[in-house]
């Protein structure tokens, strides 16, 4: 036996406000109605549907505008990560994961959830990469990520290699 309820709020996996959905009686009685997420669908409550639909349309318009604004800012942004790489190689030691990207975006003042970052596998190569961020169900942004090798460290390694080559020569002369 199923019960019809009118949703007041967006419930993940069930629907959004102003939707009339059919659920099990226990779910409606024990969770949806007491928490204020829904009311039982009667003829009186069905009249409220129009108010809730207007509220939903307004909220969705605001969400889309905010998402477009965020996507515009993210499209212009370029993040640079510095990782250590092997001498003369494009592969780096370590990798850049979605969590690293989220933390760097947080430092820049953007709030992004992990599921919004569409990264198939961690980035392990130097160069420029483009990552897709799903800021809304209909809107996505392209974030540019630059993976670089620290220049000073590469020069320091070369200097230490040269010193290493000279010191054995001095030892053999003695």
mmCIF file with all atom_site columns, C-alpha atoms in Angstrom:
data_model
loop_
_atom_site.group_PDB
_atom_site.id
_atom_site.type_symbol
_atom_site.label_atom_id
_atom_site.label_alt_id
_atom_site.label_comp_id
_atom_site.label_asym_id
_atom_site.label_entity_id
_atom_site.label_seq_id
_atom_site.pdbx_PDB_ins_code
_atom_site.Cartn_x
_atom_site.Cartn_y
_atom_site.Cartn_z
_atom_site.occupancy
_atom_site.B_iso_or_equiv
_atom_site.pdbx_formal_charge
_atom_site.auth_seq_id
_atom_site.auth_comp_id
_atom_site.auth_asym_id
_atom_site.auth_atom_id
_atom_site.pdbx_PDB_model_num
ATOM 1   C CA . UNK A 1 1   ? 0.000  0.000  0.000   1.00 0.00 ? 1   UNK A CA 1
ATOM 2   C CA . UNK A 1 2   ? 1.358  3.411  -0.994  1.00 0.00 ? 2   UNK A CA 1
ATOM 3   C CA . UNK A 1 3   ? 0.627  6.940  0.238   1.00 0.00 ? 3   UNK A CA 1
ATOM 4   C CA . UNK A 1 4   ? 0.696  10.139 -1.804  1.00 0.00 ? 4   UNK A CA 1
ATOM 5   C CA . UNK A 1 5   ? 2.557  13.075 -0.256  1.00 0.00 ? 5   UNK A CA 1
ATOM 6   C CA . UNK A 1 6   ? 3.239  16.615 -1.403  1.00 0.00 ? 6   UNK A CA 1
ATOM 7   C CA . UNK A 1 7   ? 6.918  17.520 -0.994  1.00 0.00 ? 7   UNK A CA 1
ATOM 8   C CA . UNK A 1 8   ? 7.762  20.840 0.645   1.00 0.00 ? 8   UNK A CA 1
ATOM 9   C CA . UNK A 1 9   ? 11.540 20.538 0.195   1.00 0.00 ? 9   UNK A CA 1
ATOM 10  C CA . UNK A 1 10  ? 13.941 18.919 -2.212  1.00 0.00 ? 10  UNK A CA 1
ATOM 11  C CA . UNK A 1 11  ? 14.606 15.316 -1.158  1.00 0.00 ? 11  UNK A CA 1
ATOM 12  C CA . UNK A 1 12  ? 17.545 13.663 -2.905  1.00 0.00 ? 12  UNK A CA 1
ATOM 13  C CA . UNK A 1 13  ? 16.404 10.674 -4.937  1.00 0.00 ? 13  UNK A CA 1
ATOM 14  C CA . UNK A 1 14  ? 12.696 11.411 -4.384  1.00 0.00 ? 14  UNK A CA 1
ATOM 15  C CA . UNK A 1 15  ? 11.804 14.787 -5.861  1.00 0.00 ? 15  UNK A CA 1
ATOM 16  C CA . UNK A 1 16  ? 11.674 18.535 -5.383  1.00 0.00 ? 16  UNK A CA 1
ATOM 17  C CA . UNK A 1 17  ? 9.137  20.831 -3.773  1.00 0.00 ? 17  UNK A CA 1
ATOM 18  C CA . UNK A 1 18  ? 5.633  20.826 -5.272  1.00 0.00 ? 18  UNK A CA 1
ATOM 19  C CA . UNK A 1 19  ? 6.010  17.239 -6.496  1.00 0.00 ? 19  UNK A CA 1
ATOM 20  C CA . UNK A 1 20  ? 3.310  14.769 -5.544  1.00 0.00 ? 20  UNK A CA 1
ATOM 21  C CA . UNK A 1 21  ? 5.095  11.459 -4.987  1.00 0.00 ? 21  UNK A CA 1
ATOM 22  C CA . UNK A 1 22  ? 4.005  8.028  -3.871  1.00 0.00 ? 22  UNK A CA 1
ATOM 23  C CA . UNK A 1 23  ? 5.924  6.570  -0.935  1.00 0.00 ? 23  UNK A CA 1
ATOM 24  C CA . UNK A 1 24  ? 5.505  3.821  1.616   1.00 0.00 ? 24  UNK A CA 1
ATOM 25  C CA . UNK A 1 25  ? 3.298  4.743  4.579   1.00 0.00 ? 25  UNK A CA 1
ATOM 26  C CA . UNK A 1 26  ? 6.058  4.243  7.163   1.00 0.00 ? 26  UNK A CA 1
ATOM 27  C CA . UNK A 1 27  ? 8.451  6.552  5.308   1.00 0.00 ? 27  UNK A CA 1
ATOM 28  C CA . UNK A 1 28  ? 5.802  9.259  5.145   1.00 0.00 ? 28  UNK A CA 1
ATOM 29  C CA . UNK A 1 29  ? 4.602  8.760  8.730   1.00 0.00 ? 29  UNK A CA 1
ATOM 30  C CA . UNK A 1 30  ? 8.008  8.396  10.397  1.00 0.00 ? 30  UNK A CA 1
ATOM 31  C CA . UNK A 1 31  ? 10.264 10.698 8.394   1.00 0.00 ? 31  UNK A CA 1
ATOM 32  C CA . UNK A 1 32  ? 8.774  12.979 5.749   1.00 0.00 ? 32  UNK A CA 1
ATOM 33  C CA . UNK A 1 33  ? 5.808  14.414 7.671   1.00 0.00 ? 33  UNK A CA 1
ATOM 34  C CA . UNK A 1 34  ? 7.435  14.783 11.147  1.00 0.00 ? 34  UNK A CA 1
ATOM 35  C CA . UNK A 1 35  ? 10.548 16.425 9.671   1.00 0.00 ? 35  UNK A CA 1
ATOM 36  C CA . UNK A 1 36  ? 8.387  18.893 7.722   1.00 0.00 ? 36  UNK A CA 1
ATOM 37  C CA . UNK A 1 37  ? 9.600  17.696 4.328   1.00 0.00 ? 37  UNK A CA 1
ATOM 38  C CA . UNK A 1 38  ? 6.119  16.718 3.122   1.00 0.00 ? 38  UNK A CA 1
ATOM 39  C CA . UNK A 1 39  ? 2.405  16.735 3.880   1.00 0.00 ? 39  UNK A CA 1
ATOM 40  C CA . UNK A 1 40  ? -0.176 14.140 2.992   1.00 0.00 ? 40  UNK A CA 1
ATOM 41  C CA . UNK A 1 41  ? -1.665 14.898 -0.417  1.00 0.00 ? 41  UNK A CA 1
ATOM 42  C CA . UNK A 1 42  ? -5.304 15.861 0.054   1.00 0.00 ? 42  UNK A CA 1
ATOM 43  C CA . UNK A 1 43  ? -7.522 18.067 -2.065  1.00 0.00 ? 43  UNK A CA 1
ATOM 44  C CA . UNK A 1 44  ? -6.687 21.060 0.181   1.00 0.00 ? 44  UNK A CA 1
ATOM 45  C CA . UNK A 1 45  ? -2.934 20.521 0.007   1.00 0.00 ? 45  UNK A CA 1
ATOM 46  C CA . UNK A 1 46  ? -3.045 20.020 -3.755  1.00 0.00 ? 46  UNK A CA 1
ATOM 47  C CA . UNK A 1 47  ? -4.189 23.643 -4.001  1.00 0.00 ? 47  UNK A CA 1
ATOM 48  C CA . UNK A 1 48  ? -0.874 24.671 -2.440  1.00 0.00 ? 48  UNK A CA 1
ATOM 49  C CA . UNK A 1 49  ? 1.000  23.143 -5.334  1.00 0.00 ? 49  UNK A CA 1
ATOM 50  C CA . UNK A 1 50  ? 0.967  26.366 -7.351  1.00 0.00 ? 50  UNK A CA 1
ATOM 51  C CA . UNK A 1 51  ? 2.593  28.361 -4.514  1.00 0.00 ? 51  UNK A CA 1
ATOM 52  C CA . UNK A 1 52  ? 5.257  25.719 -4.093  1.00 0.00 ? 52  UNK A CA 1
ATOM 53  C CA . UNK A 1 53  ? 5.921  25.601 -7.843  1.00 0.00 ? 53  UNK A CA 1
ATOM 54  C CA . UNK A 1 54  ? 6.459  29.358 -7.929  1.00 0.00 ? 54  UNK A CA 1
ATOM 55  C CA . UNK A 1 55  ? 8.829  29.062 -4.985  1.00 0.00 ? 55  UNK A CA 1
ATOM 56  C CA . UNK A 1 56  ? 10.669 26.241 -6.766  1.00 0.00 ? 56  UNK A CA 1
ATOM 57  C CA . UNK A 1 57  ? 10.967 28.192 -10.026 1.00 0.00 ? 57  UNK A CA 1
ATOM 58  C CA . UNK A 1 58  ? 12.377 31.185 -8.172  1.00 0.00 ? 58  UNK A CA 1
ATOM 59  C CA . UNK A 1 59  ? 14.887 29.034 -6.267  1.00 0.00 ? 59  UNK A CA 1
ATOM 60  C CA . UNK A 1 60  ? 16.008 27.236 -9.425  1.00 0.00 ? 60  UNK A CA 1
ATOM 61  C CA . UNK A 1 61  ? 16.485 30.546 -11.248 1.00 0.00 ? 61  UNK A CA 1
ATOM 62  C CA . UNK A 1 62  ? 18.648 31.822 -8.391  1.00 0.00 ? 62  UNK A CA 1
ATOM 63  C CA . UNK A 1 63  ? 20.686 28.601 -8.363  1.00 0.00 ? 63  UNK A CA 1
ATOM 64  C CA . UNK A 1 64  ? 21.284 28.783 -12.118 1.00 0.00 ? 64  UNK A CA 1
ATOM 65  C CA . UNK A 1 65  ? 22.356 32.439 -11.931 1.00 0.00 ? 65  UNK A CA 1
ATOM 66  C CA . UNK A 1 66  ? 24.756 31.672 -9.080  1.00 0.00 ? 66  UNK A CA 1
ATOM 67  C CA . UNK A 1 67  ? 26.114 28.639 -10.947 1.00 0.00 ? 67  UNK A CA 1
ATOM 68  C CA . UNK A 1 68  ? 26.687 30.660 -14.127 1.00 0.00 ? 68  UNK A CA 1
ATOM 69  C CA . UNK A 1 69  ? 28.519 33.331 -12.151 1.00 0.00 ? 69  UNK A CA 1
ATOM 70  C CA . UNK A 1 70  ? 30.683 30.695 -10.426 1.00 0.00 ? 70  UNK A CA 1
ATOM 71  C CA . UNK A 1 71  ? 31.392 28.939 -13.742 1.00 0.00 ? 71  UNK A CA 1
ATOM 72  C CA . UNK A 1 72  ? 32.496 32.229 -15.284 1.00 0.00 ? 72  UNK A CA 1
ATOM 73  C CA . UNK A 1 73  ? 34.965 32.827 -12.457 1.00 0.00 ? 73  UNK A CA 1
ATOM 74  C CA . UNK A 1 74  ? 36.268 29.246 -12.561 1.00 0.00 ? 74  UNK A CA 1
ATOM 75  C CA . UNK A 1 75  ? 36.759 29.367 -16.346 1.00 0.00 ? 75  UNK A CA 1
ATOM 76  C CA . UNK A 1 76  ? 39.121 32.335 -15.891 1.00 0.00 ? 76  UNK A CA 1
ATOM 77  C CA . UNK A 1 77  ? 41.030 30.724 -13.015 1.00 0.00 ? 77  UNK A CA 1
ATOM 78  C CA . UNK A 1 78  ? 44.311 28.862 -13.479 1.00 0.00 ? 78  UNK A CA 1
ATOM 79  C CA . UNK A 1 79  ? 45.768 26.862 -10.602 1.00 0.00 ? 79  UNK A CA 1
ATOM 80  C CA . UNK A 1 80  ? 49.474 26.047 -10.474 1.00 0.00 ? 80  UNK A CA 1
ATOM 81  C CA . UNK A 1 81  ? 50.769 23.052 -8.563  1.00 0.00 ? 81  UNK A CA 1
ATOM 82  C CA . UNK A 1 82  ? 54.497 22.489 -8.051  1.00 0.00 ? 82  UNK A CA 1
ATOM 83  C CA . UNK A 1 83  ? 55.629 18.886 -7.722  1.00 0.00 ? 83  UNK A CA 1
ATOM 84  C CA . UNK A 1 84  ? 59.035 17.215 -7.793  1.00 0.00 ? 84  UNK A CA 1
ATOM 85  C CA . UNK A 1 85  ? 59.805 15.290 -10.971 1.00 0.00 ? 85  UNK A CA 1
ATOM 86  C CA . UNK A 1 86  ? 62.578 13.006 -12.047 1.00 0.00 ? 86  UNK A CA 1
ATOM 87  C CA . UNK A 1 87  ? 65.434 14.648 -13.914 1.00 0.00 ? 87  UNK A CA 1
ATOM 88  C CA . UNK A 1 88  ? 64.409 15.199 -17.540 1.00 0.00 ? 88  UNK A CA 1
ATOM 89  C CA . UNK A 1 89  ? 61.051 13.457 -17.092 1.00 0.00 ? 89  UNK A CA 1
ATOM 90  C CA . UNK A 1 90  ? 57.447 14.579 -17.419 1.00 0.00 ? 90  UNK A CA 1
ATOM 91  C CA . UNK A 1 91  ? 56.225 12.236 -14.692 1.00 0.00 ? 91  UNK A CA 1
ATOM 92  C CA . UNK A 1 92  ? 56.137 13.679 -11.206 1.00 0.00 ? 92  UNK A CA 1
ATOM 93  C CA . UNK A 1 93  ? 56.594 12.100 -7.812  1.00 0.00 ? 93  UNK A CA 1
ATOM 94  C CA . UNK A 1 94  ? 53.145 12.075 -6.206  1.00 0.00 ? 94  UNK A CA 1
ATOM 95  C CA . UNK A 1 95  ? 49.962 13.208 -7.889  1.00 0.00 ? 95  UNK A CA 1
ATOM 96  C CA . UNK A 1 96  ? 47.244 15.825 -7.851  1.00 0.00 ? 96  UNK A CA 1
ATOM 97  C CA . UNK A 1 97  ? 43.876 14.458 -6.741  1.00 0.00 ? 97  UNK A CA 1
ATOM 98  C CA . UNK A 1 98  ? 40.422 15.980 -6.614  1.00 0.00 ? 98  UNK A CA 1
ATOM 99  C CA . UNK A 1 99  ? 40.948 16.663 -2.907  1.00 0.00 ? 99  UNK A CA 1
ATOM 100 C CA . UNK A 1 100 ? 44.070 18.724 -3.711  1.00 0.00 ? 100 UNK A CA 1
ATOM 101 C CA . UNK A 1 101 ? 42.067 20.727 -6.243  1.00 0.00 ? 101 UNK A CA 1
ATOM 102 C CA . UNK A 1 102 ? 39.260 21.332 -3.717  1.00 0.00 ? 102 UNK A CA 1
ATOM 103 C CA . UNK A 1 103 ? 41.725 22.541 -1.078  1.00 0.00 ? 103 UNK A CA 1
ATOM 104 C CA . UNK A 1 104 ? 43.409 24.922 -3.531  1.00 0.00 ? 104 UNK A CA 1
ATOM 105 C CA . UNK A 1 105 ? 40.018 26.257 -4.651  1.00 0.00 ? 105 UNK A CA 1
ATOM 106 C CA . UNK A 1 106 ? 39.097 26.779 -0.988  1.00 0.00 ? 106 UNK A CA 1
ATOM 107 C CA . UNK A 1 107 ? 42.266 28.874 -0.577  1.00 0.00 ? 107 UNK A CA 1
ATOM 108 C CA . UNK A 1 108 ? 41.164 30.921 -3.587  1.00 0.00 ? 108 UNK A CA 1
ATOM 109 C CA . UNK A 1 109 ? 37.741 31.488 -1.990  1.00 0.00 ? 109 UNK A CA 1
ATOM 110 C CA . UNK A 1 110 ? 35.620 28.944 -3.894  1.00 0.00 ? 110 UNK A CA 1
ATOM 111 C CA . UNK A 1 111 ? 33.493 26.267 -2.255  1.00 0.00 ? 111 UNK A CA 1
ATOM 112 C CA . UNK A 1 112 ? 33.310 23.090 -4.336  1.00 0.00 ? 112 UNK A CA 1
ATOM 113 C CA . UNK A 1 113 ? 32.278 19.592 -3.322  1.00 0.00 ? 113 UNK A CA 1
ATOM 114 C CA . UNK A 1 114 ? 34.295 16.527 -4.222  1.00 0.00 ? 114 UNK A CA 1
ATOM 115 C CA . UNK A 1 115 ? 31.571 15.028 -6.411  1.00 0.00 ? 115 UNK A CA 1
ATOM 116 C CA . UNK A 1 116 ? 31.603 18.180 -8.550  1.00 0.00 ? 116 UNK A CA 1
ATOM 117 C CA . UNK A 1 117 ? 35.220 17.630 -9.629  1.00 0.00 ? 117 UNK A CA 1
ATOM 118 C CA . UNK A 1 118 ? 35.213 15.347 -12.669 1.00 0.00 ? 118 UNK A CA 1
ATOM 119 C CA . UNK A 1 119 ? 38.735 13.924 -12.480 1.00 0.00 ? 119 UNK A CA 1
ATOM 120 C CA . UNK A 1 120 ? 39.009 10.439 -14.010 1.00 0.00 ? 120 UNK A CA 1
ATOM 121 C CA . UNK A 1 121 ? 42.429 9.701  -12.519 1.00 0.00 ? 121 UNK A CA 1
ATOM 122 C CA . UNK A 1 122 ? 45.004 11.670 -10.507 1.00 0.00 ? 122 UNK A CA 1
ATOM 123 C CA . UNK A 1 123 ? 47.269 13.982 -12.505 1.00 0.00 ? 123 UNK A CA 1
ATOM 124 C CA . UNK A 1 124 ? 50.840 12.652 -12.592 1.00 0.00 ? 124 UNK A CA 1
ATOM 125 C CA . UNK A 1 125 ? 52.401 14.575 -15.480 1.00 0.00 ? 125 UNK A CA 1
ATOM 126 C CA . UNK A 1 126 ? 53.771 18.076 -15.859 1.00 0.00 ? 126 UNK A CA 1
ATOM 127 C CA . UNK A 1 127 ? 52.126 20.550 -18.186 1.00 0.00 ? 127 UNK A CA 1
ATOM 128 C CA . UNK A 1 128 ? 48.691 22.109 -18.490 1.00 0.00 ? 128 UNK A CA 1
ATOM 129 C CA . UNK A 1 129 ? 45.560 20.073 -17.803 1.00 0.00 ? 129 UNK A CA 1
ATOM 130 C CA . UNK A 1 130 ? 41.875 20.936 -18.087 1.00 0.00 ? 130 UNK A CA 1
ATOM 131 C CA . UNK A 1 131 ? 39.436 19.687 -15.439 1.00 0.00 ? 131 UNK A CA 1
ATOM 132 C CA . UNK A 1 132 ? 35.636 19.779 -15.677 1.00 0.00 ? 132 UNK A CA 1
ATOM 133 C CA . UNK A 1 133 ? 33.720 21.031 -12.622 1.00 0.00 ? 133 UNK A CA 1
ATOM 134 C CA . UNK A 1 134 ? 29.979 20.351 -12.521 1.00 0.00 ? 134 UNK A CA 1
ATOM 135 C CA . UNK A 1 135 ? 28.796 23.471 -10.677 1.00 0.00 ? 135 UNK A CA 1
ATOM 136 C CA . UNK A 1 136 ? 25.111 22.695 -11.419 1.00 0.00 ? 136 UNK A CA 1
ATOM 137 C CA . UNK A 1 137 ? 23.247 19.872 -13.093 1.00 0.00 ? 137 UNK A CA 1
ATOM 138 C CA . UNK A 1 138 ? 23.055 21.959 -16.287 1.00 0.00 ? 138 UNK A CA 1
ATOM 139 C CA . UNK A 1 139 ? 26.226 24.060 -15.993 1.00 0.00 ? 139 UNK A CA 1
ATOM 140 C CA . UNK A 1 140 ? 29.857 23.024 -15.929 1.00 0.00 ? 140 UNK A CA 1
ATOM 141 C CA . UNK A 1 141 ? 33.137 24.939 -15.826 1.00 0.00 ? 141 UNK A CA 1
ATOM 142 C CA . UNK A 1 142 ? 36.575 24.187 -17.241 1.00 0.00 ? 142 UNK A CA 1
ATOM 143 C CA . UNK A 1 143 ? 39.377 24.734 -14.756 1.00 0.00 ? 143 UNK A CA 1
ATOM 144 C CA . UNK A 1 144 ? 42.954 24.997 -16.002 1.00 0.00 ? 144 UNK A CA 1
ATOM 145 C CA . UNK A 1 145 ? 45.629 23.329 -13.897 1.00 0.00 ? 145 UNK A CA 1
ATOM 146 C CA . UNK A 1 146 ? 49.333 23.843 -14.485 1.00 0.00 ? 146 UNK A CA 1
ATOM 147 C CA . UNK A 1 147 ? 51.699 21.240 -13.053 1.00 0.00 ? 147 UNK A CA 1
ATOM 148 C CA . UNK A 1 148 ? 55.225 22.585 -12.797 1.00 0.00 ? 148 UNK A CA 1
ATOM 149 C CA . UNK A 1 149 ? 58.572 21.406 -11.481 1.00 0.00 ? 149 UNK A CA 1
ATOM 150 C CA . UNK A 1 150 ? 60.387 23.767 -9.116  1.00 0.00 ? 150 UNK A CA 1
ATOM 151 C CA . UNK A 1 151 ? 63.222 25.439 -11.057 1.00 0.00 ? 151 UNK A CA 1
ATOM 152 C CA . UNK A 1 152 ? 65.441 25.984 -8.029  1.00 0.00 ? 152 UNK A CA 1
ATOM 153 C CA . UNK A 1 153 ? 65.299 22.321 -7.069  1.00 0.00 ? 153 UNK A CA 1
ATOM 154 C CA . UNK A 1 154 ? 66.297 21.183 -10.557 1.00 0.00 ? 154 UNK A CA 1
ATOM 155 C CA . UNK A 1 155 ? 69.300 23.557 -10.476 1.00 0.00 ? 155 UNK A CA 1
ATOM 156 C CA . UNK A 1 156 ? 70.224 22.356 -6.985  1.00 0.00 ? 156 UNK A CA 1
ATOM 157 C CA . UNK A 1 157 ? 70.168 18.737 -8.151  1.00 0.00 ? 157 UNK A CA 1
ATOM 158 C CA . UNK A 1 158 ? 72.435 19.547 -11.095 1.00 0.00 ? 158 UNK A CA 1
ATOM 159 C CA . UNK A 1 159 ? 74.833 21.387 -8.798  1.00 0.00 ? 159 UNK A CA 1
ATOM 160 C CA . UNK A 1 160 ? 74.942 18.481 -6.346  1.00 0.00 ? 160 UNK A CA 1
ATOM 161 C CA . UNK A 1 161 ? 75.549 16.072 -9.250  1.00 0.00 ? 161 UNK A CA 1
ATOM 162 C CA . UNK A 1 162 ? 78.468 18.182 -10.447 1.00 0.00 ? 162 UNK A CA 1
ATOM 163 C CA . UNK A 1 163 ? 79.931 18.323 -6.928  1.00 0.00 ? 163 UNK A CA 1
ATOM 164 C CA . UNK A 1 164 ? 79.491 14.574 -6.643  1.00 0.00 ? 164 UNK A CA 1
ATOM 165 C CA . UNK A 1 165 ? 81.422 14.087 -9.871  1.00 0.00 ? 165 UNK A CA 1
ATOM 166 C CA . UNK A 1 166 ? 84.310 16.341 -8.782  1.00 0.00 ? 166 UNK A CA 1
ATOM 167 C CA . UNK A 1 167 ? 84.752 14.907 -5.296  1.00 0.00 ? 167 UNK A CA 1
ATOM 168 C CA . UNK A 1 168 ? 85.510 11.317 -6.446  1.00 0.00 ? 168 UNK A CA 1
ATOM 169 C CA . UNK A 1 169 ? 88.106 12.724 -8.850  1.00 0.00 ? 169 UNK A CA 1
ATOM 170 C CA . UNK A 1 170 ? 89.826 14.547 -5.988  1.00 0.00 ? 170 UNK A CA 1
ATOM 171 C CA . UNK A 1 171 ? 89.809 11.404 -3.865  1.00 0.00 ? 171 UNK A CA 1
ATOM 172 C CA . UNK A 1 172 ? 91.526 9.406  -6.596  1.00 0.00 ? 172 UNK A CA 1
ATOM 173 C CA . UNK A 1 173 ? 94.254 12.017 -6.946  1.00 0.00 ? 173 UNK A CA 1
ATOM 174 C CA . UNK A 1 174 ? 95.139 11.796 -3.253  1.00 0.00 ? 174 UNK A CA 1
#
